[in-house]
mmCIF file of C-alpha atoms in Angstrom:
data_model
loop_
_atom_site.group_PDB
_atom_site.id
_atom_site.type_symbol
_atom_site.label_atom_id
_atom_site.label_comp_id
_atom_site.label_asym_id
_atom_site.label_seq_id
_atom_site.Cartn_x
_atom_site.Cartn_y
_atom_site.Cartn_z
ATOM 1 C CA MET A 117 0.003 0.025 0.017
ATOM 2 C CA SER A 118 0.975 3.682 -0.275
ATOM 3 C CA ARG A 119 3.459 4.901 2.285
ATOM 4 C CA PHE A 120 2.128 8.455 2.291
ATOM 5 C CA THR A 121 -1.167 10.065 3.188
ATOM 6 C CA PRO A 122 -2.994 11.434 0.119
ATOM 7 C CA PRO A 123 -3.102 15.207 -0.073
ATOM 8 C CA PRO A 124 -6.246 17.253 -0.524
ATOM 9 C CA ALA A 125 -8.367 16.980 -3.673
ATOM 10 C CA GLY A 126 -6.931 18.549 -6.815
ATOM 11 C CA SER A 127 -3.482 18.907 -5.302
ATOM 12 C CA HIS A 128 -0.119 18.190 -6.867
ATOM 13 C CA GLN A 129 2.365 16.079 -4.814
ATOM 14 C CA ARG A 130 6.068 15.847 -5.280
ATOM 15 C CA VAL A 131 7.153 12.499 -3.908
ATOM 16 C CA LYS A 132 10.694 12.017 -2.691
ATOM 17 C CA LEU A 133 10.997 8.240 -3.264
ATOM 18 C CA LYS A 134 14.761 8.193 -2.487
ATOM 19 C CA GLN A 135 13.920 8.955 1.169
ATOM 20 C CA GLN A 136 11.105 6.513 1.389
ATOM 21 C CA PHE A 137 12.714 3.370 -0.098
ATOM 22 C CA PRO A 138 16.189 2.298 1.276
ATOM 23 C CA SER A 139 16.489 -0.301 -1.550
ATOM 24 C CA LEU A 140 16.952 2.581 -4.071
ATOM 25 C CA ALA A 141 20.156 3.522 -2.346
ATOM 26 C CA LEU A 142 21.390 -0.104 -2.370
ATOM 27 C CA THR A 143 20.160 -1.574 -5.671
ATOM 28 C CA GLY A 144 18.861 1.386 -7.668
ATOM 29 C CA VAL A 145 15.330 -0.096 -7.829
ATOM 30 C CA ALA A 146 12.230 -0.251 -5.541
ATOM 31 C CA ALA A 147 8.808 -1.786 -5.988
ATOM 32 C CA GLU A 148 5.448 -0.859 -4.583
ATOM 33 C CA PHE A 149 2.176 -2.729 -5.113
ATOM 34 C CA PHE A 150 -1.152 -0.929 -5.059
ATOM 35 C CA PRO A 151 -4.067 -3.464 -4.930
ATOM 36 C CA ARG A 152 -7.520 -2.059 -5.863
ATOM 37 C CA TYR A 153 -6.064 1.379 -6.392
ATOM 38 C CA ARG A 154 -8.439 4.307 -6.943
ATOM 39 C CA ASN A 155 -7.677 7.989 -7.424
ATOM 40 C CA PRO A 156 -11.162 9.700 -7.232
ATOM 41 C CA LYS A 157 -9.587 13.072 -6.427
ATOM 42 C CA ARG A 158 -7.274 12.859 -9.454
ATOM 43 C CA ILE A 159 -4.224 13.841 -7.480
ATOM 44 C CA ARG A 160 -1.170 14.496 -9.681
ATOM 45 C CA PHE A 161 2.252 13.158 -8.667
ATOM 46 C CA GLU A 162 5.837 13.933 -9.502
ATOM 47 C CA HIS A 163 8.773 11.565 -8.610
ATOM 48 C CA ASP A 164 12.410 12.252 -8.187
ATOM 49 C CA VAL A 165 13.390 9.105 -9.960
ATOM 50 C CA VAL A 166 12.210 7.226 -13.093
ATOM 51 C CA TYR A 167 8.694 5.838 -12.528
ATOM 52 C CA LEU A 168 7.516 2.618 -14.234
ATOM 53 C CA SER A 169 3.989 1.290 -13.849
ATOM 54 C CA PHE A 170 2.688 -2.150 -14.746
ATOM 55 C CA VAL A 171 -1.109 -2.461 -14.798
ATOM 56 C CA MET A 172 -1.991 -5.944 -13.503
ATOM 57 C CA ARG A 173 -5.832 -5.748 -13.429
ATOM 58 C CA GLY A 174 -8.472 -3.346 -14.505
ATOM 59 C CA ARG A 175 -8.582 -0.481 -16.954
ATOM 60 C CA CYS A 176 -7.920 3.253 -16.460
ATOM 61 C CA GLU A 177 -6.448 6.299 -18.158
ATOM 62 C CA HIS A 178 -2.956 7.514 -17.498
ATOM 63 C CA VAL A 179 -2.813 11.240 -17.671
ATOM 64 C CA LEU A 180 0.523 12.930 -18.440
ATOM 65 C CA GLN A 181 0.232 16.581 -18.535
ATOM 66 C CA GLU A 182 -3.017 16.920 -20.421
ATOM 67 C CA THR A 183 -2.618 13.818 -22.643
ATOM 68 C CA ARG A 184 -4.623 10.716 -21.860
ATOM 69 C CA TYR A 185 -3.333 7.203 -22.488
ATOM 70 C CA PRO A 186 -5.639 4.201 -22.129
ATOM 71 C CA GLU A 187 -4.232 1.501 -19.826
ATOM 72 C CA ARG A 188 -5.192 -2.119 -19.523
ATOM 73 C CA PRO A 189 -3.582 -5.314 -18.020
ATOM 74 C CA GLY A 190 -0.126 -5.599 -19.397
ATOM 75 C CA SER A 191 0.295 -1.871 -20.075
ATOM 76 C CA VAL A 192 3.611 -0.441 -19.137
ATOM 77 C CA SER A 193 4.435 3.277 -18.734
ATOM 78 C CA VAL A 194 7.844 4.667 -18.094
ATOM 79 C CA VAL A 195 7.664 8.338 -16.883
ATOM 80 C CA HIS A 196 10.687 10.612 -17.044
ATOM 81 C CA TYR A 197 11.937 12.423 -13.867
ATOM 82 C CA GLY A 198 9.636 15.108 -12.532
ATOM 83 C CA GLN A 199 6.723 14.643 -15.015
ATOM 84 C CA SER A 200 3.350 15.393 -13.629
ATOM 85 C CA HIS A 201 1.002 12.507 -13.996
ATOM 86 C CA TYR A 202 -1.840 10.420 -12.407
ATOM 87 C CA PHE A 203 -4.103 7.458 -13.028
ATOM 88 C CA ASP A 204 -7.717 8.394 -13.677
ATOM 89 C CA THR A 205 -9.586 5.344 -12.394
ATOM 90 C CA ILE A 206 -12.870 6.322 -13.979
ATOM 91 C CA HIS A 207 -13.567 2.652 -14.913
ATOM 92 C CA GLY A 208 -12.999 1.350 -11.365
ATOM 93 C CA ALA A 209 -10.264 0.058 -9.171
ATOM 94 C CA ILE A 210 -6.992 -1.270 -10.723
ATOM 95 C CA ASP A 211 -4.115 -3.402 -9.425
ATOM 96 C CA VAL A 212 -0.805 -1.758 -10.353
ATOM 97 C CA MET A 213 2.790 -2.443 -9.577
ATOM 98 C CA ASN A 214 5.130 0.523 -9.546
ATOM 99 C CA LEU A 215 8.890 0.331 -9.995
ATOM 100 C CA TYR A 216 11.080 3.260 -9.006
ATOM 101 C CA ILE A 217 14.441 3.379 -10.838
ATOM 102 C CA ASP A 218 17.521 5.512 -10.054
ATOM 103 C CA PRO A 219 19.829 5.125 -13.095
ATOM 104 C CA VAL A 220 21.679 8.308 -12.225
ATOM 105 C CA ASN A 221 23.346 6.768 -9.180
ATOM 106 C CA HIS A 222 23.123 3.020 -10.193
ATOM 107 C CA PRO A 223 24.117 1.579 -13.538
ATOM 108 C CA LEU A 224 21.360 -0.293 -15.376
ATOM 109 C CA PRO A 225 22.090 -3.968 -15.940
ATOM 110 C CA ARG A 226 23.717 -4.876 -19.229
ATOM 111 C CA LEU A 227 21.299 -6.583 -21.623
ATOM 112 C CA PRO A 228 22.157 -8.942 -24.471
ATOM 113 C CA ASP A 229 22.483 -7.365 -27.945
ATOM 114 C CA PRO A 230 20.598 -5.924 -29.736
ATOM 115 C CA LEU A 231 18.357 -5.241 -26.713
ATOM 116 C CA ASN A 232 21.129 -3.287 -24.938
ATOM 117 C CA GLU A 233 21.097 -0.594 -27.648
ATOM 118 C CA LEU A 234 17.462 0.082 -27.035
ATOM 119 C CA LEU A 235 17.736 0.386 -23.234
ATOM 120 C CA PRO A 236 18.272 4.213 -23.126
ATOM 121 C CA GLY A 237 15.109 4.589 -25.171
ATOM 122 C CA LEU A 238 13.258 2.961 -22.388
ATOM 123 C CA VAL A 239 14.930 4.507 -19.313
ATOM 124 C CA SER A 240 16.698 7.800 -19.596
ATOM 125 C CA LEU A 241 19.850 7.730 -17.710
ATOM 126 C CA HIS A 242 19.779 11.332 -16.469
ATOM 127 C CA ARG A 243 17.202 14.046 -15.941
ATOM 128 C CA ASN A 244 19.140 16.420 -18.222
ATOM 129 C CA LEU A 245 18.684 13.990 -21.142
ATOM 130 C CA GLY A 246 14.925 14.363 -21.518
ATOM 131 C CA HIS A 247 12.979 15.286 -24.674
ATOM 132 C CA HIS A 248 9.440 15.158 -25.937
ATOM 133 C CA LEU A 249 9.559 11.424 -26.800
ATOM 134 C CA ASN A 250 10.898 10.055 -23.497
ATOM 135 C CA ARG A 251 8.688 12.032 -21.143
ATOM 136 C CA VAL A 252 6.622 8.866 -21.205
ATOM 137 C CA VAL A 253 7.395 5.613 -23.010
ATOM 138 C CA ARG A 254 4.331 3.354 -23.353
ATOM 139 C CA PHE A 255 3.829 -0.175 -24.718
ATOM 140 C CA GLU A 256 2.029 -3.496 -24.014
ATOM 141 C CA GLN A 257 4.070 -6.322 -22.542
ATOM 142 C CA GLU A 258 4.283 -9.175 -25.009
ATOM 143 C CA ASN A 259 4.355 -11.933 -22.345
ATOM 144 C CA VAL A 260 2.115 -10.520 -19.600
ATOM 145 C CA GLN A 261 1.946 -13.504 -17.332
ATOM 146 C CA HIS A 262 5.770 -14.058 -17.319
ATOM 147 C CA SER A 263 6.306 -10.355 -16.676
ATOM 148 C CA LEU A 264 3.833 -10.501 -13.891
ATOM 149 C CA ARG A 265 5.609 -13.412 -12.129
ATOM 150 C CA VAL A 266 8.943 -11.653 -12.438
ATOM 151 C CA LEU A 267 7.625 -8.435 -10.979
ATOM 152 C CA GLN A 268 5.888 -10.222 -8.098
ATOM 153 C CA ALA A 269 9.129 -12.055 -7.282
ATOM 154 C CA LEU A 270 11.075 -8.810 -7.456
ATOM 155 C CA HIS A 271 8.607 -7.141 -5.148
ATOM 156 C CA GLU A 272 8.872 -10.095 -2.618
ATOM 157 C CA GLU A 273 12.729 -9.912 -2.663
ATOM 158 C CA LEU A 274 12.754 -6.185 -2.036
ATOM 159 C CA SER A 275 10.219 -6.458 0.620
ATOM 160 C CA CYS A 276 11.373 -9.529 2.507
ATOM 161 C CA ARG A 277 15.104 -8.970 2.213
ATOM 162 C CA ARG A 278 16.222 -12.514 2.691
ATOM 163 C CA THR A 279 19.831 -13.401 2.434
ATOM 164 C CA GLY A 280 21.087 -12.553 -0.923
ATOM 165 C CA TRP A 281 18.176 -10.193 -1.798
ATOM 166 C CA GLU A 282 20.271 -7.555 -3.435
ATOM 167 C CA GLU A 283 21.653 -9.877 -6.110
ATOM 168 C CA ALA A 284 18.297 -11.602 -6.536
ATOM 169 C CA SER A 285 16.652 -8.152 -7.019
ATOM 170 C CA ARG A 286 19.169 -7.059 -9.520
ATOM 171 C CA ASP A 287 18.778 -10.252 -11.581
ATOM 172 C CA LEU A 288 14.997 -10.160 -11.504
ATOM 173 C CA PHE A 289 15.152 -6.495 -12.476
ATOM 174 C CA ARG A 290 17.306 -7.453 -15.452
ATOM 175 C CA VAL A 291 14.910 -10.185 -16.529
ATOM 176 C CA PHE A 292 12.011 -7.693 -16.429
ATOM 177 C CA LEU A 293 13.927 -5.049 -18.439
ATOM 178 C CA ILE A 294 14.672 -7.724 -21.046
ATOM 179 C CA GLU A 295 10.931 -8.416 -21.393
ATOM 180 C CA CYS A 296 10.242 -4.658 -21.646
ATOM 181 C CA VAL A 297 12.835 -4.050 -24.283
ATOM 182 C CA ARG A 298 11.705 -7.041 -26.272
ATOM 183 C CA SER A 299 8.174 -5.605 -26.296
ATOM 184 C CA LEU A 300 9.615 -2.154 -27.271
ATOM 185 C CA LEU A 301 11.479 -3.749 -30.095
ATOM 186 C CA ARG A 302 8.405 -5.422 -31.334
ATOM 187 C CA LYS A 303 6.396 -2.190 -31.010
ATOM 188 C CA ARG A 304 8.855 0.061 -32.863
ATOM 189 C CA PRO A 305 8.759 2.687 -34.158
ATOM 190 C CA PRO A 306 6.407 5.287 -32.718
ATOM 191 C CA TYR A 307 6.741 6.597 -29.197
ATOM 192 C CA VAL A 308 4.249 9.341 -29.885
ATOM 193 C CA PRO A 309 0.599 8.457 -30.587
ATOM 194 C CA GLY A 310 -0.409 9.072 -34.175
ATOM 195 C CA ARG A 311 3.164 9.217 -35.574
ATOM 196 C CA ASP A 312 4.623 6.387 -37.631
ATOM 197 C CA VAL A 313 7.795 5.733 -39.565
ATOM 198 C CA SER A 314 6.442 7.593 -42.566
ATOM 199 C CA PHE A 315 6.570 10.819 -40.662
ATOM 200 C CA PRO A 316 9.844 12.441 -41.864
ATOM 201 C CA ALA A 317 11.171 13.552 -38.456
ATOM 202 C CA GLU A 318 10.468 10.172 -36.856
ATOM 203 C CA LYS A 319 12.106 8.343 -39.848
ATOM 204 C CA ILE A 320 15.230 10.524 -39.303
ATOM 205 C CA ARG A 321 15.110 9.899 -35.523
ATOM 206 C CA GLN A 322 15.153 6.216 -36.132
ATOM 207 C CA CYS A 323 18.038 6.490 -38.594
ATOM 208 C CA LEU A 324 20.098 8.273 -35.835
ATOM 209 C CA GLU A 325 19.099 5.569 -33.352
ATOM 210 C CA LYS A 326 20.370 2.830 -35.597
ATOM 211 C CA ASP A 327 23.854 4.241 -35.571
ATOM 212 C CA VAL A 328 24.407 6.993 -33.057
ATOM 213 C CA THR A 329 28.231 6.884 -33.569
ATOM 214 C CA ARG A 330 28.077 7.686 -37.296
ATOM 215 C CA SER A 331 29.089 11.167 -38.597
ATOM 216 C CA TRP A 332 25.764 12.216 -40.058
ATOM 217 C CA SER A 333 25.409 15.385 -42.191
ATOM 218 C CA LEU A 334 22.323 17.496 -42.278
ATOM 219 C CA SER A 335 22.244 17.434 -46.065
ATOM 220 C CA GLU A 336 22.263 13.630 -46.058
ATOM 221 C CA LEU A 337 19.532 13.497 -43.463
ATOM 222 C CA ALA A 338 17.394 16.087 -45.294
ATOM 223 C CA SER A 339 17.724 14.023 -48.504
ATOM 224 C CA MET A 340 16.650 10.934 -46.755
ATOM 225 C CA ALA A 341 13.606 12.715 -45.328
ATOM 226 C CA GLY A 342 12.760 14.284 -48.639
ATOM 227 C CA LEU A 343 12.905 17.777 -47.076
ATOM 228 C CA LYS A 344 15.000 20.905 -47.234
ATOM 229 C CA ARG A 345 17.452 21.276 -44.411
ATOM 230 C CA GLN A 346 15.642 24.084 -42.712
ATOM 231 C CA SER A 347 12.307 22.203 -42.988
ATOM 232 C CA LEU A 348 13.844 19.127 -41.532
ATOM 233 C CA CYS A 349 15.290 21.107 -38.597
ATOM 234 C CA ARG A 350 11.880 22.697 -37.845
ATOM 235 C CA SER A 351 10.035 19.332 -38.130
ATOM 236 C CA PHE A 352 12.608 17.462 -35.947
ATOM 237 C CA LYS A 353 12.522 20.170 -33.240
ATOM 238 C CA ARG A 354 8.731 19.999 -33.066
ATOM 239 C CA HIS A 355 8.748 16.265 -32.956
ATOM 240 C CA THR A 356 11.435 15.773 -30.273
ATOM 241 C CA GLY A 357 11.899 19.162 -28.656
ATOM 242 C CA GLN A 358 15.632 18.983 -29.625
ATOM 243 C CA THR A 359 17.698 19.872 -32.568
ATOM 244 C CA VAL A 360 18.938 17.062 -34.813
ATOM 245 C CA PHE A 361 22.437 17.209 -33.499
ATOM 246 C CA ASN A 362 21.635 17.928 -29.976
ATOM 247 C CA TYR A 363 19.370 14.762 -29.933
ATOM 248 C CA LEU A 364 22.319 12.845 -31.379
ATOM 249 C CA LEU A 365 24.708 14.282 -28.797
ATOM 250 C CA GLN A 366 22.384 13.219 -25.952
ATOM 251 C CA ARG A 367 22.191 9.685 -27.288
ATOM 252 C CA ARG A 368 25.998 9.529 -27.511
ATOM 253 C CA ILE A 369 26.300 10.838 -23.971
ATOM 254 C CA GLN A 370 23.825 8.144 -22.772
ATOM 255 C CA LYS A 371 25.739 5.465 -24.435
ATOM 256 C CA ALA A 372 28.965 6.703 -22.846
ATOM 257 C CA MET A 373 27.338 6.846 -19.391
ATOM 258 C CA TYR A 374 26.314 3.193 -19.798
ATOM 259 C CA LEU A 375 29.815 2.087 -20.984
ATOM 260 C CA LEU A 376 31.558 3.995 -18.157
ATOM 261 C CA ARG A 377 29.409 2.152 -15.587
ATOM 262 C CA SER A 378 29.326 -1.307 -17.146
ATOM 263 C CA THR A 379 32.881 -1.709 -18.481
ATOM 264 C CA GLU A 380 36.430 -0.976 -17.488
ATOM 265 C CA ASP A 381 37.348 0.350 -20.970
ATOM 266 C CA LYS A 382 39.465 3.557 -21.063
ATOM 267 C CA VAL A 383 37.717 6.929 -21.403
ATOM 268 C CA LEU A 384 39.562 7.574 -24.644
ATOM 269 C CA SER A 385 38.306 4.194 -26.059
ATOM 270 C CA ILE A 386 34.741 4.881 -24.911
ATOM 271 C CA ALA A 387 34.734 8.389 -26.501
ATOM 272 C CA GLY A 388 35.695 6.829 -29.848
ATOM 273 C CA ASP A 389 33.090 4.002 -29.426
ATOM 274 C CA CYS A 390 30.412 6.685 -28.946
ATOM 275 C CA GLY A 391 31.284 8.737 -31.912
ATOM 276 C CA PHE A 392 33.477 11.379 -30.363
ATOM 277 C CA ARG A 393 36.685 12.091 -32.294
ATOM 278 C CA ASP A 394 37.943 14.706 -29.834
ATOM 279 C CA VAL A 395 38.237 13.443 -26.212
ATOM 280 C CA ALA A 396 38.404 17.032 -24.950
ATOM 281 C CA TYR A 397 35.136 17.840 -26.607
ATOM 282 C CA PHE A 398 33.652 14.591 -25.148
ATOM 283 C CA ASN A 399 34.787 15.556 -21.650
ATOM 284 C CA THR A 400 33.295 18.997 -21.994
ATOM 285 C CA GLN A 401 29.874 17.783 -23.354
ATOM 286 C CA PHE A 402 29.730 14.921 -20.836
ATOM 287 C CA ARG A 403 30.185 17.332 -17.902
ATOM 288 C CA ARG A 404 27.672 19.702 -19.386
ATOM 289 C CA PHE A 405 24.914 17.136 -19.332
ATOM 290 C CA VAL A 406 25.863 14.892 -16.417
ATOM 291 C CA GLY A 407 27.525 17.342 -14.023
ATOM 292 C CA HIS A 408 30.645 15.241 -13.709
ATOM 293 C CA PRO A 409 33.614 14.619 -15.982
ATOM 294 C CA PRO A 410 33.657 11.023 -17.297
ATOM 295 C CA ARG A 411 36.320 9.726 -14.882
ATOM 296 C CA ALA A 412 34.520 11.209 -11.825
ATOM 297 C CA TYR A 413 31.224 9.703 -13.111
ATOM 298 C CA ARG A 414 32.807 6.254 -13.354
ATOM 299 C CA GLN A 415 34.010 6.568 -9.755
ATOM 300 C CA LEU A 416 30.429 6.873 -8.630
ATOM 301 C CA LYS A 417 30.065 3.196 -9.539
ATOM 302 C CA HIS A 418 32.713 2.256 -7.050
ATOM 303 C CA GLN A 419 31.019 4.401 -4.434
ATOM 304 C CA ASP A 420 27.746 2.632 -5.119
ATOM 305 C CA MET A 421 29.533 -0.706 -4.457
ATOM 306 C CA ARG A 422 30.916 0.533 -1.282
ATOM 307 C CA ARG A 423 27.478 1.704 -0.095
ATOM 308 C CA VAL A 424 26.075 -1.716 -0.907
ATOM 309 C CA ASP A 425 28.879 -3.430 1.040
ATOM 310 C CA SER A 426 28.499 -1.108 4.011
ATOM 311 C CA GLY A 427 24.755 -1.632 3.948
ATOM 312 C CA ARG A 428 25.197 -5.389 3.924
ATOM 313 C CA ILE A 429 27.742 -5.365 6.716
ATOM 314 C CA LYS A 430 25.548 -3.075 8.832
ATOM 315 C CA LYS A 431 22.579 -5.455 8.318
ATOM 316 C CA GLU A 432 24.552 -8.500 9.194
#
């Protein structure tokens, strides 16, 4: 059940989940189950981490800003940091499992290729890497019953904290992410309702996603879209909220963040693998978006491990 008292009708609550769930500091993920959830007062919420909901039973509408998305059993919504949203339970009570994810302070688990390349499209790794299309990512789970069992097991591990719960939680979280990205892969392309791959800006976005390390030219992209360069720039900015090359830069930064946390490769090598030819430029842009230079960001991984170890020792 909810750990907080609902505020007055029509209010807007900013929920500090990092303070409420110790497992976020230890594993980077927390789970909360709401059986027969109703929101008759339509209270809006904001969270200080990435919010993922999995509807287990019932139907409702998920309202993000002023956009309504129909939800049913198997529906998954991933909401970016600080986005105002709520479930409008106009059709009756629902059962919903929430996951709270802190990828800024904890590396996401590495997935098998090609799923790994799509992971940043599911969970944004930093609040400064947001755009129109990842404010909310929605899809239907392909294997609903399997995903449900995995989520229930994850919730139990996080709640009961039996010996080895940290490792078991990370493993179950990884399995659930694999199922999510599989469904996202099947669903591609559109993140935005009503847009498909024939929409020029979405077509170009997908081209960038297929190879974020390639040196694209605006003329080449405009030719692929069948537009003039200025028209492509305007269309892409309306679609994503970012310029073409700022969008590409953010995707490269996200890839670098993941590699810095999940490998021991040298910074110079990671910069090259992410499409940066100038390591000084890479360092500057990485710090601009993430707030730390690459080497300092990598050190946070080791600090996370020390926190996990100290938490385990304290518990024992």
